[in-house]
mmCIF file with all atom_site columns, C-alpha atoms in Angstrom:
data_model
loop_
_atom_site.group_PDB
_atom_site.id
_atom_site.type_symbol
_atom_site.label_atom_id
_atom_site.label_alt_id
_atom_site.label_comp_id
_atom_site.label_asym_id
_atom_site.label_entity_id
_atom_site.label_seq_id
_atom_site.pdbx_PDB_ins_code
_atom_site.Cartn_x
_atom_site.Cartn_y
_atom_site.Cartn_z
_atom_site.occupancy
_atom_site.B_iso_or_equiv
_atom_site.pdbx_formal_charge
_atom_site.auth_seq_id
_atom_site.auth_comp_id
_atom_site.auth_asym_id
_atom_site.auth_atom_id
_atom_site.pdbx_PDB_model_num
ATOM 1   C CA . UNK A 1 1   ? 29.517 9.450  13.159 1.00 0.00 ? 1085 UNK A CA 1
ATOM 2   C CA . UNK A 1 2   ? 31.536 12.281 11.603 1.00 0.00 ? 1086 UNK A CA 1
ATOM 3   C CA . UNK A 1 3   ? 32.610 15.379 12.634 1.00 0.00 ? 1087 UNK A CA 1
ATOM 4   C CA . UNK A 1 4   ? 32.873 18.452 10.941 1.00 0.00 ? 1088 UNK A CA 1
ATOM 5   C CA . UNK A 1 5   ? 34.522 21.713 12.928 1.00 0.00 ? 1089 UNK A CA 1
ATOM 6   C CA . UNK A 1 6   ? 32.791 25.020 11.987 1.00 0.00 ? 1090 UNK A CA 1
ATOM 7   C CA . UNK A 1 7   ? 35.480 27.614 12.682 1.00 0.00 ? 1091 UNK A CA 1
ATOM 8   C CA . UNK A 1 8   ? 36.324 31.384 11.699 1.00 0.00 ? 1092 UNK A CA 1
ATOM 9   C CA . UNK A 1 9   ? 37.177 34.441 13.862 1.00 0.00 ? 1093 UNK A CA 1
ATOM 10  C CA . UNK A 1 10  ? 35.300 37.375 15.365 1.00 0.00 ? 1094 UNK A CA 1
ATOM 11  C CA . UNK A 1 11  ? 32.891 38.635 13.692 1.00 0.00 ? 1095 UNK A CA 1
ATOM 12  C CA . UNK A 1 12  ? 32.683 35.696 10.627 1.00 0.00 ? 1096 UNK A CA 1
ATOM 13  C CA . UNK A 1 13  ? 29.408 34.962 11.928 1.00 0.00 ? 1097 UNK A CA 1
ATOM 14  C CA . UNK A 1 14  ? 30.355 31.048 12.636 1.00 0.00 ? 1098 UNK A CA 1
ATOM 15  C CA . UNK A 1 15  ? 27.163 31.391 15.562 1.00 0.00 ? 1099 UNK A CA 1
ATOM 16  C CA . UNK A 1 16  ? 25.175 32.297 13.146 1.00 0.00 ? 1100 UNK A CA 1
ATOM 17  C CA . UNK A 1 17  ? 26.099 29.108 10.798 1.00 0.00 ? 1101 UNK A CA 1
ATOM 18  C CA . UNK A 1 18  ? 26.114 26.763 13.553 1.00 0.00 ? 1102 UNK A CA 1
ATOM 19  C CA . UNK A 1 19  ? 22.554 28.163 14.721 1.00 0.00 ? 1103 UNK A CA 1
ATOM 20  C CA . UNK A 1 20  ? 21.095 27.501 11.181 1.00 0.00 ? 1104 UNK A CA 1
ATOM 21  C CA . UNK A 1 21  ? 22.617 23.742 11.020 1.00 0.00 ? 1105 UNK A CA 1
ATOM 22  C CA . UNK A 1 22  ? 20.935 23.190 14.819 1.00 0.00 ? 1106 UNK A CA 1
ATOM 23  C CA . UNK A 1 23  ? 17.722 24.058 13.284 1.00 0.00 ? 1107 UNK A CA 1
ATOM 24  C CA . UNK A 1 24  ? 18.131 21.885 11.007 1.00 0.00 ? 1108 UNK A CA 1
ATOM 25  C CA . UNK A 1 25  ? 18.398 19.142 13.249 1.00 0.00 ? 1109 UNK A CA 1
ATOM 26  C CA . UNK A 1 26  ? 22.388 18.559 13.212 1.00 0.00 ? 1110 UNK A CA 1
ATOM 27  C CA . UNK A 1 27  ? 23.677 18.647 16.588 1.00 0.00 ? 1111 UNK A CA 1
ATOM 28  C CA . UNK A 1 28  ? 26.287 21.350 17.181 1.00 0.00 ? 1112 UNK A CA 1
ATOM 29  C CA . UNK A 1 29  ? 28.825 21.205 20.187 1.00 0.00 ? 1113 UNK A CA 1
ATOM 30  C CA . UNK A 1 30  ? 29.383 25.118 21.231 1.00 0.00 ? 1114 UNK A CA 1
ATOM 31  C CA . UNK A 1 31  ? 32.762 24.568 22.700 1.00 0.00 ? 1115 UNK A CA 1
ATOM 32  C CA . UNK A 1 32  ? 33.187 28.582 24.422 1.00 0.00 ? 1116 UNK A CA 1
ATOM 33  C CA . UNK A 1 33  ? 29.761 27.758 26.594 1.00 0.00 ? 1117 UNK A CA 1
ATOM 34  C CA . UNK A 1 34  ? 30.671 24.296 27.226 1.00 0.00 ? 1118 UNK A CA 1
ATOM 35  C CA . UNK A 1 35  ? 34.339 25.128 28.027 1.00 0.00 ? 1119 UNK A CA 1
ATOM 36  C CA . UNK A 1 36  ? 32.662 28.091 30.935 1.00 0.00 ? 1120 UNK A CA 1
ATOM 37  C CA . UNK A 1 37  ? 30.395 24.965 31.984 1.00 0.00 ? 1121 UNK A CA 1
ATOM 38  C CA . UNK A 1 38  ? 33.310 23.102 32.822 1.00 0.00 ? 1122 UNK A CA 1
ATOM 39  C CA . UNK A 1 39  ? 35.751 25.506 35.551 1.00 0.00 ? 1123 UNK A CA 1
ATOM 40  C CA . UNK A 1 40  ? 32.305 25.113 37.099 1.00 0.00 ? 1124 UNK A CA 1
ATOM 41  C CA . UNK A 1 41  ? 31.428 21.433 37.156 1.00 0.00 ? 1125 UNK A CA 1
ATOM 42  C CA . UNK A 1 42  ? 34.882 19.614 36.162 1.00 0.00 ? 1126 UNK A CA 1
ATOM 43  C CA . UNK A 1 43  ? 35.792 18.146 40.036 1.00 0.00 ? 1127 UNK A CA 1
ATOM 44  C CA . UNK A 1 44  ? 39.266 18.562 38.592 1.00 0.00 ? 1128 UNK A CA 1
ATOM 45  C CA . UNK A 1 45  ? 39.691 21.151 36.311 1.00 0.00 ? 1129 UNK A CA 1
ATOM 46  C CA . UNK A 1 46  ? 40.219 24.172 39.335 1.00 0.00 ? 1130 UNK A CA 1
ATOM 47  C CA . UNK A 1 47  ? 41.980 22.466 41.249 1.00 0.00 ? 1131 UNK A CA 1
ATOM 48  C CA . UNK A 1 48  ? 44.528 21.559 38.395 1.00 0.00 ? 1132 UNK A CA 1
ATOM 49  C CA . UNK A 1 49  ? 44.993 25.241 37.149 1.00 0.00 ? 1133 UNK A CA 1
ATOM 50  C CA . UNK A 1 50  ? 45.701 26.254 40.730 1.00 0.00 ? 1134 UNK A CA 1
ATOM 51  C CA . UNK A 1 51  ? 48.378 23.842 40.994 1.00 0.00 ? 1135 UNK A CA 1
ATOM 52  C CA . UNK A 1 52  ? 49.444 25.160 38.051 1.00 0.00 ? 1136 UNK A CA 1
ATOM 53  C CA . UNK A 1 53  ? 49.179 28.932 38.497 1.00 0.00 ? 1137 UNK A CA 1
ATOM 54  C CA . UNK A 1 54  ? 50.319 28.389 42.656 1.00 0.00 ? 1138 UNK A CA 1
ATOM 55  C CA . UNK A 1 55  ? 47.649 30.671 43.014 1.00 0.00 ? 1139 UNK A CA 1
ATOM 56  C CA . UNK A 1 56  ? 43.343 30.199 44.478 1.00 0.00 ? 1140 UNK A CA 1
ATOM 57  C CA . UNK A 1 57  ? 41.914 31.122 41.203 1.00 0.00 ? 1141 UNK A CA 1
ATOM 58  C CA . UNK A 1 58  ? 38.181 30.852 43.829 1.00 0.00 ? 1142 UNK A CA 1
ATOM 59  C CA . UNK A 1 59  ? 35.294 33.366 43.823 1.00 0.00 ? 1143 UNK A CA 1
ATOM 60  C CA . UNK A 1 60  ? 33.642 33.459 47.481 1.00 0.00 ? 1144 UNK A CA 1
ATOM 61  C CA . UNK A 1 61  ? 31.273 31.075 46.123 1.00 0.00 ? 1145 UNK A CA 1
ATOM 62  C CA . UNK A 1 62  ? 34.106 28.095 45.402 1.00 0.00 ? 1146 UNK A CA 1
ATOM 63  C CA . UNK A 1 63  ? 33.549 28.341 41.568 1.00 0.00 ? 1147 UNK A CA 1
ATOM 64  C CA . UNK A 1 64  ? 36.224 29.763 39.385 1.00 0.00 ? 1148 UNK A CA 1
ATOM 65  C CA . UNK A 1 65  ? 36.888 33.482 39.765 1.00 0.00 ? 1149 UNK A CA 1
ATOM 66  C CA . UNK A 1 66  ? 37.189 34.540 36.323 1.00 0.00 ? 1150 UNK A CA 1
ATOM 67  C CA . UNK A 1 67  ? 38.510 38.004 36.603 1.00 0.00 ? 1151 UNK A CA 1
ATOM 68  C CA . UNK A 1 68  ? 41.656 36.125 38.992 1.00 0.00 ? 1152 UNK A CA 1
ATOM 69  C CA . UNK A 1 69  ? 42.124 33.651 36.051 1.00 0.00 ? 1153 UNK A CA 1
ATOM 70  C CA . UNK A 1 70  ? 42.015 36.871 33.604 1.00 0.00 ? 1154 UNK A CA 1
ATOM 71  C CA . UNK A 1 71  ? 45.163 38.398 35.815 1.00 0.00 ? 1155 UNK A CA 1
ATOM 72  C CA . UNK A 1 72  ? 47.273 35.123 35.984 1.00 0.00 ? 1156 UNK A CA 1
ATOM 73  C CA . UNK A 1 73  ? 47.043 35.234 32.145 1.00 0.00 ? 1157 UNK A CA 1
ATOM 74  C CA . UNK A 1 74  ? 47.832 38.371 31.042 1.00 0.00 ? 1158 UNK A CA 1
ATOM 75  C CA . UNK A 1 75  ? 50.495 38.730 33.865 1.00 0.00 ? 1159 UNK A CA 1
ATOM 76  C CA . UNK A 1 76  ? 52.653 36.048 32.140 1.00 0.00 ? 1160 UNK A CA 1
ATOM 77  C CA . UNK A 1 77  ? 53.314 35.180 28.173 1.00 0.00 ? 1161 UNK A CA 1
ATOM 78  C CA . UNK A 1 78  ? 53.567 31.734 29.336 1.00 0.00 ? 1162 UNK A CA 1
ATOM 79  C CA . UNK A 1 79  ? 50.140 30.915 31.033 1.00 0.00 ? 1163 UNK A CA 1
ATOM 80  C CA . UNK A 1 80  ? 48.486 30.719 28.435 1.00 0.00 ? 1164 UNK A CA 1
ATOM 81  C CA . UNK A 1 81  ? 50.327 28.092 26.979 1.00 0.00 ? 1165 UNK A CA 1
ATOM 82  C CA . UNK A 1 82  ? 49.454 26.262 30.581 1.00 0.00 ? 1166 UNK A CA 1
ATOM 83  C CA . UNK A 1 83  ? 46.097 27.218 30.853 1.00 0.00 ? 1167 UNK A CA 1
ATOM 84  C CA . UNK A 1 84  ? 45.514 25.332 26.977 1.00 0.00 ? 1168 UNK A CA 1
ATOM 85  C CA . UNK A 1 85  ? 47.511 22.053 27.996 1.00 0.00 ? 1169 UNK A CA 1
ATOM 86  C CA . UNK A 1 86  ? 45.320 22.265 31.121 1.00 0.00 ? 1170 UNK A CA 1
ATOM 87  C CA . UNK A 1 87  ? 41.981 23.185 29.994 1.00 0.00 ? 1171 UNK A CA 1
ATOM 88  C CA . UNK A 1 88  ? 41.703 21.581 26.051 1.00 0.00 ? 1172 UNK A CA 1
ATOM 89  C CA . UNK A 1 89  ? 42.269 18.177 27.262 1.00 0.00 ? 1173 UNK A CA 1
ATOM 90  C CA . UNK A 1 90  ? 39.057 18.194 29.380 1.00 0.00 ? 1174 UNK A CA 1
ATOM 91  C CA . UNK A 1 91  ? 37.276 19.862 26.427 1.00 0.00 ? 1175 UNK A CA 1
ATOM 92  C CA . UNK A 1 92  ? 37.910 17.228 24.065 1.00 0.00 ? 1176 UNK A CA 1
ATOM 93  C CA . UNK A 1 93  ? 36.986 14.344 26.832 1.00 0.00 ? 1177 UNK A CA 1
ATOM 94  C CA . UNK A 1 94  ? 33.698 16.560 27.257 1.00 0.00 ? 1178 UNK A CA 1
ATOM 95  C CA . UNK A 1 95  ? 33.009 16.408 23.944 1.00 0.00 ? 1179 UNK A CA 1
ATOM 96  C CA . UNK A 1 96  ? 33.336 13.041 22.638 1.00 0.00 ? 1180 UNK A CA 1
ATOM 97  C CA . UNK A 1 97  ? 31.279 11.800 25.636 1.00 0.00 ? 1181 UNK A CA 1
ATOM 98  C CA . UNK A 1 98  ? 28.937 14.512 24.275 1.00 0.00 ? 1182 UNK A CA 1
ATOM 99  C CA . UNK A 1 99  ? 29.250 13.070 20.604 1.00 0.00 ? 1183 UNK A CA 1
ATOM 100 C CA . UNK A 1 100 ? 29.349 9.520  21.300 1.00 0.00 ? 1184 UNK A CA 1
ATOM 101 C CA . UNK A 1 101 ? 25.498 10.405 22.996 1.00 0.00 ? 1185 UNK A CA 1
ATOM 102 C CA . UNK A 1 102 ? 24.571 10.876 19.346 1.00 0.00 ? 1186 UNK A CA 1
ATOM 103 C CA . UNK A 1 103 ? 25.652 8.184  17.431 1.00 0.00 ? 1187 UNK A CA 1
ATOM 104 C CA . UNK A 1 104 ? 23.300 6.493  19.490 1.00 0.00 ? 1188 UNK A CA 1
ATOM 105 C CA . UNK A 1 105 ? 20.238 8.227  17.971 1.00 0.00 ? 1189 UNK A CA 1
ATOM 106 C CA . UNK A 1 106 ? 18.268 8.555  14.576 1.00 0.00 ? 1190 UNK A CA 1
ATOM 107 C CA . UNK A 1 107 ? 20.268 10.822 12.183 1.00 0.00 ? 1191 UNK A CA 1
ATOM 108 C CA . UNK A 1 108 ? 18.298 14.105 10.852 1.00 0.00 ? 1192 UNK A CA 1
ATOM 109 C CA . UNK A 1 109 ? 20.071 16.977 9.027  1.00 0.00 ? 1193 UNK A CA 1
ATOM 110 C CA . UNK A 1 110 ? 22.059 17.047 5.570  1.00 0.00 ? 1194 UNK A CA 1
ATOM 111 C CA . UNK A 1 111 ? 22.458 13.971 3.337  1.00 0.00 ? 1195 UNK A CA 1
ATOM 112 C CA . UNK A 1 112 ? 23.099 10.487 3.976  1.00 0.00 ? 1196 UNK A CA 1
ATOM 113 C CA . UNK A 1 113 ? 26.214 10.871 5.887  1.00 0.00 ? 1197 UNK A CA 1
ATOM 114 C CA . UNK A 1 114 ? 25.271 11.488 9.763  1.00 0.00 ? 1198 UNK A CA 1
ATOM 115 C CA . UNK A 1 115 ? 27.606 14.177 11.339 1.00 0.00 ? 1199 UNK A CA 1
ATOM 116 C CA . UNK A 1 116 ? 27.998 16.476 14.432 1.00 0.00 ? 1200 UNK A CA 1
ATOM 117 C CA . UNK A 1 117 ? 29.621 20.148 14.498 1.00 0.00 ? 1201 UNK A CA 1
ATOM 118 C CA . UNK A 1 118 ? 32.246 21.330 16.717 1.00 0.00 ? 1202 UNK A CA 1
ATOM 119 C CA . UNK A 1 119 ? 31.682 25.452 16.864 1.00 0.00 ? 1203 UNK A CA 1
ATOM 120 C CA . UNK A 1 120 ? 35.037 26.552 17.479 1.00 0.00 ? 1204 UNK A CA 1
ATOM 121 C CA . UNK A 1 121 ? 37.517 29.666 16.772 1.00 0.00 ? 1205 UNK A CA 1
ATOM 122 C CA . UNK A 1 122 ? 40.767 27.929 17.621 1.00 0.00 ? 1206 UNK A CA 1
ATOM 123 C CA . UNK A 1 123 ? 40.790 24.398 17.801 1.00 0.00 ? 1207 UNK A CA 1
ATOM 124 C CA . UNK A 1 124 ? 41.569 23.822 14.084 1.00 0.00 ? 1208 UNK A CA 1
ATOM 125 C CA . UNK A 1 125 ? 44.981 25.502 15.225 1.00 0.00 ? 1209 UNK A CA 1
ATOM 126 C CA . UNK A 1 126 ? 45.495 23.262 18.925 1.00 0.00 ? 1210 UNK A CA 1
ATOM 127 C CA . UNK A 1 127 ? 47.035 19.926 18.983 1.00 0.00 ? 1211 UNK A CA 1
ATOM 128 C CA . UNK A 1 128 ? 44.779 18.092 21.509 1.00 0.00 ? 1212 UNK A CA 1
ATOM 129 C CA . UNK A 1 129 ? 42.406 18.642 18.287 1.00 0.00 ? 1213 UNK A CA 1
ATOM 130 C CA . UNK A 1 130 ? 44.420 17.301 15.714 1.00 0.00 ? 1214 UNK A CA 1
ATOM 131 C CA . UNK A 1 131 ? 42.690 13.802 14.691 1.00 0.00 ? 1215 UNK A CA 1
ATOM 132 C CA . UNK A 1 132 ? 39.384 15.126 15.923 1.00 0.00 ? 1216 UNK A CA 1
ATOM 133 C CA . UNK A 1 133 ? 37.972 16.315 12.333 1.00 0.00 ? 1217 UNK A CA 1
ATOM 134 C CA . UNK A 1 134 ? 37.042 14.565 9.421  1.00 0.00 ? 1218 UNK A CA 1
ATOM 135 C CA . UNK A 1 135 ? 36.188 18.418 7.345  1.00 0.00 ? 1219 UNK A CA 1
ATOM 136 C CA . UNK A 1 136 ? 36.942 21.498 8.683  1.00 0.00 ? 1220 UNK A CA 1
ATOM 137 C CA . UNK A 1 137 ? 34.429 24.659 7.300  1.00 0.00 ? 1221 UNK A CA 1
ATOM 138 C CA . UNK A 1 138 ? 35.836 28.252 7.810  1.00 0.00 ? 1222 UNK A CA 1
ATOM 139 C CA . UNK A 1 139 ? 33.416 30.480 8.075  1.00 0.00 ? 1223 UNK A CA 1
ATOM 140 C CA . UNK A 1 140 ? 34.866 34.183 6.633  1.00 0.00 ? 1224 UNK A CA 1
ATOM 141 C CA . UNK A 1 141 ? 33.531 37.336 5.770  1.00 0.00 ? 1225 UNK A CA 1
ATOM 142 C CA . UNK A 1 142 ? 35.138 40.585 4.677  1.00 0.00 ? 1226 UNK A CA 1
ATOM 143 C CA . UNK A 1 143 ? 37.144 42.412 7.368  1.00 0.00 ? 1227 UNK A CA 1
ATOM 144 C CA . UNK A 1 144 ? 34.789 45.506 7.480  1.00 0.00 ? 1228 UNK A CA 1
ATOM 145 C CA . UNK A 1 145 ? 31.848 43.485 7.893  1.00 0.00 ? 1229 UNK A CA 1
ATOM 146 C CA . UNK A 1 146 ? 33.608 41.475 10.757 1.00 0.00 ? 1230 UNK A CA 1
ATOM 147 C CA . UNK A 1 147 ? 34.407 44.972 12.287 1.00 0.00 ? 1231 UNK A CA 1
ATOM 148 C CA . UNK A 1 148 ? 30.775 46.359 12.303 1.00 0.00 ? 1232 UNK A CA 1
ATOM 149 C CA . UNK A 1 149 ? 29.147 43.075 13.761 1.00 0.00 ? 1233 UNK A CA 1
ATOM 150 C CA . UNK A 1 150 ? 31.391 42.456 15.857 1.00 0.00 ? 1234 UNK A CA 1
ATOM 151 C CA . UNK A 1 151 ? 31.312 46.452 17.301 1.00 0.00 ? 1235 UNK A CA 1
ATOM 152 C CA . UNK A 1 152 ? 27.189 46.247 16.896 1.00 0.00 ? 1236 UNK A CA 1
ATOM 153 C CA . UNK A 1 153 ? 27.283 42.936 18.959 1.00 0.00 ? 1237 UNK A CA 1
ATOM 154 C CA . UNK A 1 154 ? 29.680 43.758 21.661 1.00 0.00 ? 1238 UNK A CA 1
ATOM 155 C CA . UNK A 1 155 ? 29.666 47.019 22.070 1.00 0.00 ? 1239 UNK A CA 1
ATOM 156 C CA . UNK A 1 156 ? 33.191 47.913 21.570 1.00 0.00 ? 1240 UNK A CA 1
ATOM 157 C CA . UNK A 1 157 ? 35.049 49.938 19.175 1.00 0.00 ? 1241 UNK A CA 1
ATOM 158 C CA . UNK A 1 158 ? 36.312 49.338 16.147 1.00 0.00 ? 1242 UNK A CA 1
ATOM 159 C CA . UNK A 1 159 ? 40.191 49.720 16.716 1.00 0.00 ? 1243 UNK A CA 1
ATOM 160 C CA . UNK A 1 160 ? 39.632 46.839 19.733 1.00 0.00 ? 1244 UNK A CA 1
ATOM 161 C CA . UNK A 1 161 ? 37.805 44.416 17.144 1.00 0.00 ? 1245 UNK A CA 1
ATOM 162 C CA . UNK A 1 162 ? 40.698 45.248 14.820 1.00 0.00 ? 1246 UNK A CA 1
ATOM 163 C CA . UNK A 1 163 ? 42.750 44.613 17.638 1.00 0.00 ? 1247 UNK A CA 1
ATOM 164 C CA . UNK A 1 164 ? 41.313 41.027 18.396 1.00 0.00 ? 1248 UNK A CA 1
ATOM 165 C CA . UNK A 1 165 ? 40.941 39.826 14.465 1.00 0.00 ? 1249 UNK A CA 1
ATOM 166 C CA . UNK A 1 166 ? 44.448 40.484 13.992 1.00 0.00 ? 1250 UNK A CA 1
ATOM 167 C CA . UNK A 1 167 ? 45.462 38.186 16.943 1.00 0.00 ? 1251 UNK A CA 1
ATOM 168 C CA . UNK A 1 168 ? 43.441 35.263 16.089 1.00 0.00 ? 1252 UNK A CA 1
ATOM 169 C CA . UNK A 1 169 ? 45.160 32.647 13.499 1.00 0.00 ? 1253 UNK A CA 1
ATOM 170 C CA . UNK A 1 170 ? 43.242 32.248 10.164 1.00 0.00 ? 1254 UNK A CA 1
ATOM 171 C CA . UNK A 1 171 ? 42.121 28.489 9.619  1.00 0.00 ? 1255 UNK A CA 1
ATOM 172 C CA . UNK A 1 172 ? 41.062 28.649 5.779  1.00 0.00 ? 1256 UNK A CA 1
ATOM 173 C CA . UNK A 1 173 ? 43.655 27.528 4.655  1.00 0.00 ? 1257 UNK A CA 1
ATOM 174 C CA . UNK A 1 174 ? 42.838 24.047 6.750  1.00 0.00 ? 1258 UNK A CA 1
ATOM 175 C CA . UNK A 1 175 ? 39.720 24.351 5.429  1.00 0.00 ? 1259 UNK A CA 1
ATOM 176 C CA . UNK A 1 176 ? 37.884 21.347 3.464  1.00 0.00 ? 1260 UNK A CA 1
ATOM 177 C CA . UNK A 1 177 ? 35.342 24.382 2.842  1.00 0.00 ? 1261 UNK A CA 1
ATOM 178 C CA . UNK A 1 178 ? 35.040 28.066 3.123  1.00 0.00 ? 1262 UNK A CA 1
ATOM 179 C CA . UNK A 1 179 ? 31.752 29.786 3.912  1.00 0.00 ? 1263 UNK A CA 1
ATOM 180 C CA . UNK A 1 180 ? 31.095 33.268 2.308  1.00 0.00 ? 1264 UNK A CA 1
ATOM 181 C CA . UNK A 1 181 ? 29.072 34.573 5.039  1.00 0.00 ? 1265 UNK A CA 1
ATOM 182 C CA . UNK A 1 182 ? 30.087 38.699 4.140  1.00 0.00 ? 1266 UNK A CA 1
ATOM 183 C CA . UNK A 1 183 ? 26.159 38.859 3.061  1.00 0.00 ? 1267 UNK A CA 1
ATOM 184 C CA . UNK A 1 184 ? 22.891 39.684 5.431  1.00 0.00 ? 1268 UNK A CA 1
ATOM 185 C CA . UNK A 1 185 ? 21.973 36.613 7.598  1.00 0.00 ? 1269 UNK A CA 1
ATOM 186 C CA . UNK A 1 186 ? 18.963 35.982 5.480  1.00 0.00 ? 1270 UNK A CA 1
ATOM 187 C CA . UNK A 1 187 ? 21.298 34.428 3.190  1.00 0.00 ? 1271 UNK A CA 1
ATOM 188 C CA . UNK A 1 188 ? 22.832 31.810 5.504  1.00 0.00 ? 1272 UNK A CA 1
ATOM 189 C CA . UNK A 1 189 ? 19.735 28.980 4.932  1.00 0.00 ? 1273 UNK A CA 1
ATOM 190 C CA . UNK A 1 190 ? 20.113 28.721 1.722  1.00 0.00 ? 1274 UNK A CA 1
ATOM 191 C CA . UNK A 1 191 ? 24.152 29.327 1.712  1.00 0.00 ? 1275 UNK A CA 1
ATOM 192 C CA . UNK A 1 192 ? 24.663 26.779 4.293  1.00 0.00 ? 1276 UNK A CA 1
ATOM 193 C CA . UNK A 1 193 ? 22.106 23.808 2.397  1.00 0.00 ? 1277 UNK A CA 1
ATOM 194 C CA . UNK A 1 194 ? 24.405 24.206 -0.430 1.00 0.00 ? 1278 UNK A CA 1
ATOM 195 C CA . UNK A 1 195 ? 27.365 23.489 1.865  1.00 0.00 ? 1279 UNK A CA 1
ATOM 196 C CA . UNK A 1 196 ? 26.317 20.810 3.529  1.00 0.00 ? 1280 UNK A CA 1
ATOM 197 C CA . UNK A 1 197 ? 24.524 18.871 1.226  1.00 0.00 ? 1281 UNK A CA 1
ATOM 198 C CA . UNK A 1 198 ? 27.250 18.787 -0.892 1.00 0.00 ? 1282 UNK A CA 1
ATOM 199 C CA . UNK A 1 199 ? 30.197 18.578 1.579  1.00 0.00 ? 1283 UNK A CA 1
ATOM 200 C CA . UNK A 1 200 ? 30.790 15.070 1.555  1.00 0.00 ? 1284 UNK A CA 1
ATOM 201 C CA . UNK A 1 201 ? 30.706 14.299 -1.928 1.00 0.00 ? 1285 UNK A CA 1
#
């Protein structure tokens, strides 16, 4: 079974792809909830990143205190770097288990050529990823219409989504495929059939 990474920054309205291709029956791995899933129910993962970090990184509760993570990162350019040589490896064991539960099961979705999607901003761009993807769709939109979802959705202001766009690397130039999504989300069914019917051919 293939698999096909559906990537683009804040704002591209990737979600909102992914959520389309789920309904139509292809299975899509949401790798920012699973990777919150798993400081909670990796055995390992916590106790790794505080032998890292030198540092309990535990909420009252024993799970992951998110805000003490938060402060180890921004508190050193480094950790990051750490944290993603930590952390990435576990996602990618996560998710093939996840995958490999598919290939087991009758194919629905686009064409003849059965395939799972990764939903991710930045693994196009991290090396644990690198042999992962047979196509890689960016999902882009123009920068203004990035800005207002992204300020409707979250609640923030403009100058902060600006802020956050500008740090995130662009993948479509990786891209086996780029997905205009600057139009209303009315226009992503018929957008994405085109796609993905056609993507392997």
């Amino acid at each position: 079974m293939k698999t096909v990474l559906v990537t683009g920054g804040i704002g591209s309205g990737k979600s909102a792809v992914c959520a389309y291709l789920a309904s139509r029956g292809v299975p899509v791995y949401d790798s920012d909830s699973r990777t919150k899933a798993l400081y909670d129910t990796d055995p390992a993962l916590l106790p790794a990143l505080e032998k890292a970090f030198g540092t309990s990184l535990r909420s009252p509760s024993g799970k992951l205190d998110r805000a003490a993570l938060a402060a180890v990162i921004f508190a050193d350019a480094g950790a990051r770097t750490t944290l993603e040589k930590i952390v990435y490896p576990v996602v990618l064991r996560d998710f093939l288990s996840w995958k490999d539960a598919f290939s087991r099961q009758p194919w629905c979705g686009y064409g003849t050529v059965p395939f799972v999607v990764m939903e991710s901003a930045v693994a196009a761009h991290k090396a644990p990823f690198d042999a992962v993807f047979d196509k890689i769709v960016a999902v882009a939109a123009p920068l203004e219409t990035r800005v207002l979802r992204a300020t409707k959705r979250d609640g923030t202001t403009p100058d902060l989504v600006r802020q956050r766009i500008r740090s995130q690397q662009d993948a479509t130039a990786l891209a086996d495929a780029v997905f205009d999504n600057g139009g209303p989300i009315a226009s992503i069914p018929s957008l994405a059939d085109q796609l993905f019917l056609h993507l392997w051919q």
